[in-house]
Every structure is written in structure tokens, then in C-alpha cells.
Amino acid sequence: MQKKKLNPFKIAQAQLDEAAKKLGLTPHIHQLLRKPMREYHVTIPVKMDSGKIKRFKGFRVQYNDARGPCKGGIRYHPDETIDTVRALAAWMTWKTALLNLPFGGGKGGVICNPKEMSSGELERLSRGYIRMIFKYIGPKVDIPAPDVYTTPQIMAWMMDEYSKLIGYYCPGVITGKPVEVGGSLGRDDATARGGVYTVREAARHLKLDTKGATVAVQGYGNAGLNAAILSQEIFGCKIVAVSDTKGGIYDPNGFDPKAVVEHKRKVGSVINFPGTEFISNENLLELNVDILWPAALENVITKENAPRIKAKIIAEAANGPTTPDADGILYKNGVFVIPDFLCNAGGVTVSYFEWVQNITGLYWELEEIHRRLDERMTRALHNTLNMSLEHKVNMRVAAHMIAVERVARAMELRGWRKKIK
Ligand code: NAD
């Protein structure tokens, strides 16, 4: 299928090229931004429970640090590739710039299957990865965080290993930690909450009443289920469809998203939730709803199904759910897309708050976190919307334009170019 062949790094470069063209970026700066500034490839020996030593391949990509230390998660995945890590590191660079966080972009990955590893093996792998890269990370250099299949517990082990190696407790080296070891309040639902704030602003712009607005969510994990619950709790939206790997459930009259969480916990899937009918993941995307949240996988909205999308707002909680050729179709059809690196930036924003709390030693109440998150997400949405209206470009191009311009400006001011005119 076409979706498997797309190289995420090539997509990231094409998105940059389009923004660079619109901005008239200096060729030298543009070329510098097309490649990661620095990347580390490591081999991690790990003693498995069997007593045998297994070697794992890991990466850390530091894409750009013109605006501050690199920031980005670490993924554990059997299909991890360096190009995926490069693409995600590029997107982190744009995301931190768009939200105006004082960070650059980075990303890490280890090729492994955590589902087949014991807790002890995962701990030894995580500590081994940090031993390989500890010289190149730090609160002022590069600050990792959790991502696919990495957890707050793994962040705690990594922070502990780093602290032991440098000789003092250093919570600011990594974010997404448990609250007991320097984690921030409000990190659990930060991604979805940030996305919900952007949806509120998009709805205001479209003059769409969020009370009673219908919502479908693809993917009922951390991002998706919190998006459903918060949309209902904060705005009174009506959740009519949600899905996971096994398929989806649909009820045009709406259902209680919290009860679905409980059902999934008991039976392992959202399907067969009482009072709902089955819907496939493909059909869920094409439902006649006000707000659609792709919150699972990349490349699910393509040029094939984009003409049939009826949602008024697409809130991209997932990374890369829309292919570049689908974007044009959605824009032409008037679908308001909140692009991934804006919609799901709540996670890194609260990670930033965690880092600030770690380095100052002053910890904030939950209300403070929510207020600051709302402010940043709302500002970023309106900056992007204004750019989109002013230049008559879709929201993704507009978001890239703002972010790339900010990074390029920092590079120019710091003198990272051939000739000073
Ligand atoms: P998760 O593992 O908690 O949940 C993923 C959900 O998607 C699960 O319910 C799973 O069953 C479902 N799913 C997997 N394959 C599917 C398929 N083929 N069809 C339908 N559903 C499928 O992951 P998450 O943390 O919620 O992340 C989801 C997306 O959001 C990812 O793209 C991730 O990169 C992005 N994201 C998450 C965060 C965060 O803080 N959690 C931050 C930024 C971006």
C-alpha cells in the first residue's frame, strides 16, 4: 500500500522546502535546515534474563539547537529507522519554535520490542542507552522525554543513570518523569488538553458551537481517550465514535467516553460497548461529524479518502496522520486542519514546564499548568491562523512558515551563515 512506502524524512524535507520557498529563505540557511545538525548511532550491549548478551541499535538525533537545547522523546520500536527519528527530530524543531519554547528539536530511538522484554531487561537497556549518550545530553544540551513505548518509569531509570554518571541528582535532564522524582502535574493529559484548547479556538473562528458538537476519535490511547473525555467535560461535545486496533464503535446519540475506558480496560478493546454499533477504522474517518481526531497512526488520511471526509475540524493528535497530497484536497474542501505539531504540542509544552520547575526547584499547582498551557496553545493557534489567512495557505504550511522563520532568524542572528551582508 502507498502509505507504507512514504519516507517520513522525505516528507519533512518537502514540508520545509515549501515553507522555505514561501519565506524566500536564504539558500544556505535552507540547506542547513534540510539535514540534522548532529546524530549519534550507538550499539547497546544488554544482559538478557537468559544470561546472554544482546546488542541493540540506538539513535539520538539533534536536529537543530539554534533556539535552545534540543528537546524530543525516545521511542522503543522494532521498526524504528534513522529516517523516522530524523523526521521526528525535524518536527520537534518546528514544534518548539511554533510554541515559542526556548528549545531546539531532537529525537531518539532504540530498535527493540518492549512487548517481548521483561522489566529488568528494559531497565538495563534504558540505563545502557543513557551510558552511551550521556556525554551528549543534559539540561542545557538535549533533554529527552517519553514517546512510543517509553514510560515515566523508563524516564526515572534514565534520569537516575544520568545522575549517577555525573555525580548529582539532575531531574532536568529528562521530562515525562513520575511526579515523585520531579515530574510535573498535568503531564498525563497534556497532549489532549492542549489539542482541545486549539479545537476551541478553531471552533470560535468557524462559529461552530462546541456544546453538542459531534466528535469521532480514531485511536483510544493516551491522546485519543483524553481528547474524548476532555471534549465532553470542558465543552459538552457529543462523542459519537471511537476506535482502536480491533475496530470502532458508533452511536449517533453519543456515549460516555469514561465508561468506554472502563469497558476497554476490562475486555481489551472499545468494541462491543453496550448500545453502540461496530464501525471500521476507515468508515469512522468519513463520518459526518463536526470534529475528527486522528489519534493513532500516520498516513490514515490520504488522497483516496480525503474527498470523502465530512468533518469540519480535523484535530491531528497523532503525528503525521494526513499525507501531503490529502492536505490540498482538505484545504480546497474547507476542512479546518489543526496540524499535528500544533495540535499535539501540549505534551512538549508541559514538558517545558517540567524542565522549568526542575531547574528552578519551584513546583506549580495544576491550575497554574492548565492556565499557562491554555495561553500558549491559544496564542500558537491564532498566530498560525493569521498566517494562513494572510498568505492564503493551509494551516500546516502556515505553521511551518512561522516555525521555520523563527529558527532561521535565530541562526542568522547567531551568525550561522556564509556571508554577513
Ligand atoms: P497509545 O499507544 O497510548 O494509543 C494509541 C491508540 O491507537 C491505541 O488505542 C491503539 O489501539 C490505537 N491504534 C493503533 N493502531 C491502530 C489502528 N491501525 N487503527 C486504529 N487505532 C489504532 O499512543 P498515544 O500516546 O495516544 O499516541 C497516539 C498518537 O499521538 C501517536 O501518533 C503519537 O505520536 C501522538 N502523540 C502522542 C503524544 C502523547 O503525549 N501521548 C504526544 C504527541 C503526539
mmCIF file of N, CA and C in Angstrom, residues 97-161:
data_model
loop_
_atom_site.group_PDB
_atom_site.id
_atom_site.type_symbol
_atom_site.label_atom_id
_atom_site.label_comp_id
_atom_site.label_asym_id
_atom_site.label_seq_id
_atom_site.Cartn_x
_atom_site.Cartn_y
_atom_site.Cartn_z
ATOM 1 N N ALA A 97 9.543 25.703 18.128
ATOM 2 C CA ALA A 97 9.603 27.084 17.626
ATOM 3 C C ALA A 97 8.189 27.663 17.521
ATOM 4 N N LEU A 98 7.241 26.870 17.015
ATOM 5 C CA LEU A 98 5.866 27.360 16.859
ATOM 6 C C LEU A 98 5.258 27.740 18.210
ATOM 7 N N LEU A 99 5.562 26.947 19.234
ATOM 8 C CA LEU A 99 5.022 27.231 20.579
ATOM 9 C C LEU A 99 5.877 28.251 21.322
ATOM 10 N N ASN A 100 6.946 28.687 20.660
ATOM 11 C CA ASN A 100 7.878 29.655 21.230
ATOM 12 C C ASN A 100 8.497 29.163 22.542
ATOM 13 N N LEU A 101 8.832 27.875 22.578
ATOM 14 C CA LEU A 101 9.532 27.317 23.730
ATOM 15 C C LEU A 101 11.033 27.512 23.485
ATOM 16 N N PRO A 102 11.814 27.740 24.524
ATOM 17 C CA PRO A 102 13.242 28.029 24.313
ATOM 18 C C PRO A 102 14.058 26.760 24.068
ATOM 19 N N PHE A 103 13.630 25.987 23.077
ATOM 20 C CA PHE A 103 14.270 24.709 22.764
ATOM 21 C C PHE A 103 14.492 24.579 21.275
ATOM 22 N N GLY A 104 15.414 23.672 20.927
ATOM 23 C CA GLY A 104 15.533 23.194 19.563
ATOM 24 C C GLY A 104 14.801 21.863 19.467
ATOM 25 N N GLY A 105 15.165 21.066 18.448
ATOM 26 C CA GLY A 105 14.456 19.798 18.254
ATOM 27 C C GLY A 105 15.405 18.621 18.233
ATOM 28 N N GLY A 106 14.995 17.521 18.845
ATOM 29 C CA GLY A 106 15.771 16.292 18.820
ATOM 30 C C GLY A 106 14.848 15.097 18.901
ATOM 31 N N LYS A 107 15.375 13.922 18.757
ATOM 32 C CA LYS A 107 14.576 12.709 18.920
ATOM 33 C C LYS A 107 15.518 11.536 19.100
ATOM 34 N N GLY A 108 15.049 10.504 19.806
ATOM 35 C CA GLY A 108 15.869 9.317 19.998
ATOM 36 C C GLY A 108 15.065 8.074 19.698
ATOM 37 N N GLY A 109 15.771 6.978 19.477
ATOM 38 C CA GLY A 109 15.065 5.723 19.237
ATOM 39 C C GLY A 109 15.982 4.550 19.483
ATOM 40 N N VAL A 110 15.374 3.437 19.898
ATOM 41 C CA VAL A 110 16.120 2.188 20.038
ATOM 42 C C VAL A 110 15.314 1.109 19.320
ATOM 43 N N ILE A 111 15.996 0.306 18.491
ATOM 44 C CA ILE A 111 15.306 -0.778 17.795
ATOM 45 C C ILE A 111 15.183 -1.950 18.768
ATOM 46 N N CYS A 112 13.958 -2.161 19.248
ATOM 47 C CA CYS A 112 13.717 -3.251 20.201
ATOM 48 C C CYS A 112 12.221 -3.501 20.266
ATOM 49 N N ASN A 113 11.835 -4.629 20.822
ATOM 50 C CA ASN A 113 10.402 -4.882 21.002
ATOM 51 C C ASN A 113 10.089 -4.976 22.495
ATOM 52 N N PRO A 114 9.677 -3.847 23.091
ATOM 53 C CA PRO A 114 9.477 -3.833 24.543
ATOM 54 C C PRO A 114 8.410 -4.823 25.006
ATOM 55 N N LYS A 115 7.488 -5.196 24.084
ATOM 56 C CA LYS A 115 6.424 -6.145 24.481
ATOM 57 C C LYS A 115 7.002 -7.523 24.773
ATOM 58 N N GLU A 116 8.215 -7.790 24.217
ATOM 59 C CA GLU A 116 8.819 -9.115 24.435
ATOM 60 C C GLU A 116 9.937 -9.059 25.468
ATOM 61 N N MET A 117 10.066 -7.929 26.170
ATOM 62 C CA MET A 117 11.172 -7.800 27.131
ATOM 63 C C MET A 117 10.628 -7.722 28.558
ATOM 64 N N SER A 118 11.404 -8.268 29.504
ATOM 65 C CA SER A 118 10.997 -8.182 30.908
ATOM 66 C C SER A 118 11.323 -6.776 31.418
ATOM 67 N N SER A 119 10.785 -6.470 32.596
ATOM 68 C CA SER A 119 11.049 -5.158 33.186
ATOM 69 C C SER A 119 12.549 -4.969 33.449
ATOM 70 N N GLY A 120 13.196 -6.045 33.901
ATOM 71 C CA GLY A 120 14.636 -5.976 34.172
ATOM 72 C C GLY A 120 15.426 -5.703 32.895
ATOM 73 N N GLU A 121 15.044 -6.366 31.794
ATOM 74 C CA GLU A 121 15.745 -6.163 30.524
ATOM 75 C C GLU A 121 15.548 -4.728 30.030
ATOM 76 N N LEU A 122 14.316 -4.231 30.200
ATOM 77 C CA LEU A 122 14.030 -2.845 29.768
ATOM 78 C C LEU A 122 14.843 -1.851 30.592
ATOM 79 N N GLU A 123 14.961 -2.124 31.893
ATOM 80 C CA GLU A 123 15.742 -1.216 32.742
ATOM 81 C C GLU A 123 17.216 -1.227 32.308
ATOM 82 N N ARG A 124 17.766 -2.418 32.048
ATOM 83 C CA ARG A 124 19.188 -2.490 31.651
ATOM 84 C C ARG A 124 19.400 -1.828 30.288
ATOM 85 N N LEU A 125 18.426 -2.001 29.375
ATOM 86 C CA LEU A 125 18.538 -1.349 28.059
ATOM 87 C C LEU A 125 18.510 0.179 28.221
ATOM 88 N N SER A 126 17.586 0.666 29.059
ATOM 89 C CA SER A 126 17.417 2.116 29.225
ATOM 90 C C SER A 126 18.655 2.741 29.859
ATOM 91 N N ARG A 127 19.198 2.058 30.860
ATOM 92 C CA ARG A 127 20.422 2.566 31.500
ATOM 93 C C ARG A 127 21.596 2.489 30.513
ATOM 94 N N GLY A 128 21.632 1.406 29.704
ATOM 95 C CA GLY A 128 22.711 1.251 28.720
ATOM 96 C C GLY A 128 22.657 2.349 27.669
ATOM 97 N N TYR A 129 21.448 2.680 27.229
ATOM 98 C CA TYR A 129 21.292 3.743 26.221
ATOM 99 C C TYR A 129 21.841 5.063 26.777
ATOM 100 N N ILE A 130 21.495 5.364 28.034
ATOM 101 C CA ILE A 130 21.973 6.616 28.639
ATOM 102 C C ILE A 130 23.500 6.603 28.797
ATOM 103 N N ARG A 131 24.062 5.438 29.156
ATOM 104 C CA ARG A 131 25.533 5.384 29.277
ATOM 105 C C ARG A 131 26.194 5.715 27.936
ATOM 106 N N MET A 132 25.548 5.318 26.833
ATOM 107 C CA MET A 132 26.139 5.574 25.513
ATOM 108 C C MET A 132 26.033 7.049 25.110
ATOM 109 N N ILE A 133 24.989 7.751 25.590
ATOM 110 C CA ILE A 133 24.792 9.124 25.079
ATOM 111 C C ILE A 133 24.936 10.211 26.156
ATOM 112 N N PHE A 134 25.281 9.810 27.405
ATOM 113 C CA PHE A 134 25.176 10.803 28.487
ATOM 114 C C PHE A 134 26.070 12.023 28.280
ATOM 115 N N LYS A 135 27.169 11.830 27.535
ATOM 116 C CA LYS A 135 28.063 12.978 27.313
ATOM 117 C C LYS A 135 27.428 14.018 26.403
ATOM 118 N N TYR A 136 26.435 13.609 25.658
ATOM 119 C CA TYR A 136 25.877 14.494 24.623
ATOM 120 C C TYR A 136 24.497 15.037 24.987
ATOM 121 N N ILE A 137 23.991 14.691 26.184
ATOM 122 C CA ILE A 137 22.694 15.227 26.615
ATOM 123 C C ILE A 137 22.894 16.012 27.911
ATOM 124 N N GLY A 138 21.833 16.612 28.428
ATOM 125 C CA GLY A 138 21.930 17.375 29.675
ATOM 126 C C GLY A 138 20.904 18.493 29.654
ATOM 127 N N PRO A 139 20.579 19.068 30.819
ATOM 128 C CA PRO A 139 19.534 20.100 30.889
ATOM 129 C C PRO A 139 19.810 21.327 30.025
ATOM 130 N N LYS A 140 21.091 21.553 29.693
ATOM 131 C CA LYS A 140 21.399 22.712 28.850
ATOM 132 C C LYS A 140 21.795 22.297 27.438
ATOM 133 N N VAL A 141 21.688 20.991 27.142
ATOM 134 C CA VAL A 141 22.194 20.490 25.860
ATOM 135 C C VAL A 141 21.099 19.804 25.050
ATOM 136 N N ASP A 142 20.483 18.818 25.640
ATOM 137 C CA ASP A 142 19.493 17.994 24.949
ATOM 138 C C ASP A 142 18.705 17.264 26.019
ATOM 139 N N ILE A 143 17.378 17.432 26.000
ATOM 140 C CA ILE A 143 16.526 16.922 27.080
ATOM 141 C C ILE A 143 15.523 15.923 26.510
ATOM 142 N N PRO A 144 15.765 14.618 26.660
ATOM 143 C CA PRO A 144 14.818 13.625 26.141
ATOM 144 C C PRO A 144 13.512 13.567 26.943
ATOM 145 N N ALA A 145 12.594 12.721 26.481
ATOM 146 C CA ALA A 145 11.258 12.574 27.073
ATOM 147 C C ALA A 145 10.690 11.247 26.592
ATOM 148 N N PRO A 146 9.521 10.840 27.101
ATOM 149 C CA PRO A 146 8.929 9.588 26.598
ATOM 150 C C PRO A 146 8.327 9.753 25.210
ATOM 151 N N ASP A 147 8.199 8.664 24.503
ATOM 152 C CA ASP A 147 7.488 8.634 23.223
ATOM 153 C C ASP A 147 6.918 7.221 23.097
ATOM 154 N N VAL A 148 6.763 6.737 21.866
ATOM 155 C CA VAL A 148 6.125 5.432 21.677
ATOM 156 C C VAL A 148 6.845 4.354 22.518
ATOM 157 N N TYR A 149 6.079 3.651 23.333
ATOM 158 C CA TYR A 149 6.553 2.529 24.164
ATOM 159 C C TYR A 149 7.622 2.893 25.188
ATOM 160 N N THR A 150 7.790 4.149 25.508
ATOM 161 C CA THR A 150 8.639 4.501 26.650
ATOM 162 C C THR A 150 7.754 5.204 27.682
ATOM 163 N N THR A 151 8.021 4.957 28.937
ATOM 164 C CA THR A 151 7.080 5.305 30.001
ATOM 165 C C THR A 151 7.733 6.218 31.051
ATOM 166 N N PRO A 152 6.925 6.780 31.968
ATOM 167 C CA PRO A 152 7.508 7.551 33.073
ATOM 168 C C PRO A 152 8.524 6.723 33.869
ATOM 169 N N GLN A 153 8.259 5.424 34.070
ATOM 170 C CA GLN A 153 9.229 4.581 34.796
ATOM 171 C C GLN A 153 10.564 4.547 34.053
ATOM 172 N N ILE A 154 10.504 4.409 32.730
ATOM 173 C CA ILE A 154 11.757 4.381 31.942
ATOM 174 C C ILE A 154 12.480 5.728 32.068
ATOM 175 N N MET A 155 11.720 6.827 32.091
ATOM 176 C CA MET A 155 12.350 8.147 32.266
ATOM 177 C C MET A 155 13.034 8.234 33.638
ATOM 178 N N ALA A 156 12.410 7.633 34.658
ATOM 179 C CA ALA A 156 13.003 7.658 36.011
ATOM 180 C C ALA A 156 14.328 6.888 36.018
ATOM 181 N N TRP A 157 14.366 5.719 35.361
ATOM 182 C CA TRP A 157 15.630 4.955 35.297
ATOM 183 C C TRP A 157 16.698 5.768 34.560
ATOM 184 N N MET A 158 16.269 6.397 33.464
ATOM 185 C CA MET A 158 17.247 7.149 32.652
ATOM 186 C C MET A 158 17.804 8.334 33.443
ATOM 187 N N MET A 159 16.912 9.044 34.141
ATOM 188 C CA MET A 159 17.348 10.193 34.950
ATOM 189 C C MET A 159 18.302 9.710 36.047
ATOM 190 N N ASP A 160 17.975 8.560 36.652
ATOM 191 C CA ASP A 160 18.829 8.005 37.718
ATOM 192 C C ASP A 160 20.208 7.658 37.168
ATOM 193 N N GLU A 161 20.252 7.019 36.000
ATOM 194 C CA GLU A 161 21.546 6.631 35.414
ATOM 195 C C GLU A 161 22.380 7.875 35.097
#
